[in-house]
PDB file of C-alpha atoms in Angstrom:
ATOM      1  CA  MET A   1      -7.332  -2.456 -66.469  1.00  0.00           C
ATOM      2  CA  VAL A   2      -4.993  -3.446 -63.641  1.00  0.00           C
ATOM      3  CA  ASN A   3      -2.806  -0.773 -62.089  1.00  0.00           C
ATOM      4  CA  PHE A   4       0.478  -2.634 -61.459  1.00  0.00           C
ATOM      5  CA  GLY A   5       2.093   0.362 -59.781  1.00  0.00           C
ATOM      6  CA  ARG A   6      -0.544   0.336 -57.041  1.00  0.00           C
ATOM      7  CA  MET A   7      -0.339  -3.455 -56.659  1.00  0.00           C
ATOM      8  CA  LYS A   8       3.442  -3.231 -56.320  1.00  0.00           C
ATOM      9  CA  LYS A   9       3.057  -0.566 -53.615  1.00  0.00           C
ATOM     10  CA  ASN A  10       0.569  -2.760 -51.708  1.00  0.00           C
ATOM     11  CA  LEU A  11       2.962  -5.721 -51.849  1.00  0.00           C
ATOM     12  CA  PHE A  12       5.655  -3.441 -50.440  1.00  0.00           C
ATOM     13  CA  TYR A  13       3.549  -3.175 -47.246  1.00  0.00           C
ATOM     14  CA  VAL A  14       2.060  -6.674 -47.142  1.00  0.00           C
ATOM     15  CA  ILE A  15       5.270  -8.703 -47.401  1.00  0.00           C
ATOM     16  CA  PRO A  16       7.012  -7.215 -44.294  1.00  0.00           C
ATOM     17  CA  ILE A  17       3.837  -7.574 -42.194  1.00  0.00           C
ATOM     18  CA  PHE A  18       3.417 -11.191 -43.293  1.00  0.00           C
ATOM     19  CA  SER A  19       7.096 -11.889 -42.523  1.00  0.00           C
ATOM     20  CA  ILE A  20       6.789 -10.481 -38.988  1.00  0.00           C
ATOM     21  CA  LEU A  21       3.690 -12.581 -38.277  1.00  0.00           C
ATOM     22  CA  LEU A  22       5.388 -15.691 -39.618  1.00  0.00           C
ATOM     23  CA  LEU A  23       8.518 -15.133 -37.504  1.00  0.00           C
ATOM     24  CA  SER A  24       6.459 -14.480 -34.357  1.00  0.00           C
ATOM     25  CA  SER A  25       4.565 -17.725 -34.745  1.00  0.00           C
ATOM     26  CA  CYS A  26       7.821 -19.572 -35.463  1.00  0.00           C
ATOM     27  CA  ALA A  27       9.303 -18.222 -32.212  1.00  0.00           C
ATOM     28  CA  ALA A  28       6.302 -19.474 -30.243  1.00  0.00           C
ATOM     29  CA  MET A  29       6.519 -22.929 -31.872  1.00  0.00           C
ATOM     30  CA  PHE A  30      10.280 -23.059 -31.231  1.00  0.00           C
ATOM     31  CA  ASN A  31       9.858 -22.167 -27.553  1.00  0.00           C
ATOM     32  CA  GLY A  32       7.088 -24.734 -27.163  1.00  0.00           C
ATOM     33  CA  ALA A  33       9.022 -27.542 -28.831  1.00  0.00           C
ATOM     34  CA  VAL A  34      12.595 -26.894 -27.706  1.00  0.00           C
ATOM     35  CA  LEU A  35      12.125 -25.060 -24.392  1.00  0.00           C
ATOM     36  CA  PRO A  36       8.870 -26.414 -22.914  1.00  0.00           C
ATOM     37  CA  ASN A  37      10.176 -26.199 -19.330  1.00  0.00           C
ATOM     38  CA  GLN A  38      11.537 -22.639 -19.603  1.00  0.00           C
ATOM     39  CA  CYS A  39       9.246 -20.373 -17.572  1.00  0.00           C
ATOM     40  CA  LYS A  40       9.144 -16.627 -17.040  1.00  0.00           C
ATOM     41  CA  ARG A  41       7.150 -14.304 -14.793  1.00  0.00           C
ATOM     42  CA  CYS A  42       7.072 -10.533 -15.209  1.00  0.00           C
ATOM     43  CA  ALA A  43       5.433  -8.172 -12.750  1.00  0.00           C
ATOM     44  CA  VAL A  44       4.471  -4.580 -13.491  1.00  0.00           C
ATOM     45  CA  TYR A  45       4.743  -2.695 -10.212  1.00  0.00           C
ATOM     46  CA  ASN A  46       4.712   0.768  -8.654  1.00  0.00           C
ATOM     47  CA  THR A  47       8.209   1.580  -7.356  1.00  0.00           C
ATOM     48  CA  MET A  48       6.896   4.033  -4.727  1.00  0.00           C
ATOM     49  CA  THR A  49       4.280   1.790  -3.092  1.00  0.00           C
ATOM     50  CA  SER A  50       5.584  -1.658  -4.173  1.00  0.00           C
ATOM     51  CA  ASP A  51       2.065  -2.517  -5.357  1.00  0.00           C
ATOM     52  CA  THR A  52       1.924  -5.117  -8.111  1.00  0.00           C
ATOM     53  CA  LEU A  53      -0.284  -3.819 -10.898  1.00  0.00           C
ATOM     54  CA  GLU A  54      -0.229  -6.750 -13.302  1.00  0.00           C
ATOM     55  CA  ILE A  55       1.481 -10.134 -13.634  1.00  0.00           C
ATOM     56  CA  PHE A  56       2.448 -11.909 -16.866  1.00  0.00           C
ATOM     57  CA  ASP A  57       3.650 -15.513 -16.662  1.00  0.00           C
ATOM     58  CA  GLY A  58       4.004 -18.558 -18.849  1.00  0.00           C
ATOM     59  CA  CYS A  59       6.109 -21.563 -19.778  1.00  0.00           C
ATOM     60  CA  GLY A  60       7.267 -22.820 -23.168  1.00  0.00           C
ATOM     61  CA  SER A  61       5.467 -21.115 -26.022  1.00  0.00           C
ATOM     62  CA  GLU A  62       3.465 -18.985 -23.569  1.00  0.00           C
ATOM     63  CA  ASN A  63       6.547 -16.967 -22.589  1.00  0.00           C
ATOM     64  CA  THR A  64       7.160 -15.692 -26.138  1.00  0.00           C
ATOM     65  CA  ARG A  65       7.118 -11.859 -26.006  1.00  0.00           C
ATOM     66  CA  LEU A  66       6.077 -12.010 -22.343  1.00  0.00           C
ATOM     67  CA  GLU A  67       8.576  -9.359 -21.220  1.00  0.00           C
ATOM     68  CA  GLU A  68       7.694  -7.096 -24.147  1.00  0.00           C
ATOM     69  CA  ASN A  69       3.991  -7.357 -23.283  1.00  0.00           C
ATOM     70  CA  ALA A  70       4.735  -6.448 -19.654  1.00  0.00           C
ATOM     71  CA  LYS A  71       6.713  -3.391 -20.771  1.00  0.00           C
ATOM     72  CA  ILE A  72       3.879  -2.330 -23.064  1.00  0.00           C
ATOM     73  CA  SER A  73       1.462  -2.655 -20.164  1.00  0.00           C
ATOM     74  CA  ALA A  74       3.745  -0.555 -17.943  1.00  0.00           C
ATOM     75  CA  PHE A  75       3.984   2.131 -20.613  1.00  0.00           C
ATOM     76  CA  ASP A  76       0.207   2.163 -21.075  1.00  0.00           C
ATOM     77  CA  TYR A  77      -0.271   2.486 -17.322  1.00  0.00           C
ATOM     78  CA  MET A  78       2.214   5.390 -17.143  1.00  0.00           C
ATOM     79  CA  LYS A  79       0.547   7.110 -20.075  1.00  0.00           C
ATOM     80  CA  SER A  80      -2.990   6.736 -18.724  1.00  0.00           C
ATOM     81  CA  THR A  81      -2.255   7.725 -15.110  1.00  0.00           C
ATOM     82  CA  GLY A  82       0.714  10.084 -15.471  1.00  0.00           C
ATOM     83  CA  ASN A  83       2.547   8.050 -12.814  1.00  0.00           C
ATOM     84  CA  CYS A  84       6.147   7.515 -13.947  1.00  0.00           C
ATOM     85  CA  ASN A  85       7.066   5.328 -10.950  1.00  0.00           C
ATOM     86  CA  ILE A  86       6.223   2.108 -12.786  1.00  0.00           C
ATOM     87  CA  ASP A  87       8.752  -0.629 -13.501  1.00  0.00           C
ATOM     88  CA  VAL A  88       8.867  -4.226 -14.742  1.00  0.00           C
ATOM     89  CA  TYR A  89      10.638  -7.070 -12.938  1.00  0.00           C
ATOM     90  CA  CYS A  90      11.094 -10.424 -14.709  1.00  0.00           C
ATOM     91  CA  LYS A  91      12.319 -13.744 -13.384  1.00  0.00           C
ATOM     92  CA  SER A  92      13.071 -16.904 -15.390  1.00  0.00           C
ATOM     93  CA  TRP A  93      13.372 -20.497 -14.207  1.00  0.00           C
ATOM     94  CA  LYS A  94      13.134 -24.063 -15.445  1.00  0.00           C
ATOM     95  CA  LYS A  95      10.373 -26.258 -14.085  1.00  0.00           C
ATOM     96  CA  ALA A  96      10.857 -29.974 -13.502  1.00  0.00           C
ATOM     97  CA  PRO A  97       9.765 -32.153 -16.432  1.00  0.00           C
ATOM     98  CA  GLU A  98       6.264 -33.578 -16.031  1.00  0.00           C
ATOM     99  CA  GLU A  99       6.087 -37.321 -15.573  1.00  0.00           C
ATOM    100  CA  GLU A 100       3.607 -39.257 -17.680  1.00  0.00           C
TER     101      GLU A 100
END
């Protein structure tokens, strides 16, 4: 016998997760198709020593969620080391179109 109440509860969790994954992939495809020359570089750095800890960069579809990933990395670094002097600096630019 099928328990429809349990199936309904599972769908309640599955549909939002599927929607988020679908929208994320759509954003990457949109950036790749419409904004292929839009580039971004984010650096995670120590504000006291000016040391760069990690660099995230990409153009077109590669820069989807780039800044968010850099902020997550900065948070993880702060949490693991206890050093709160970590910040993220991002810069965007457009590269010249490639000639074929």
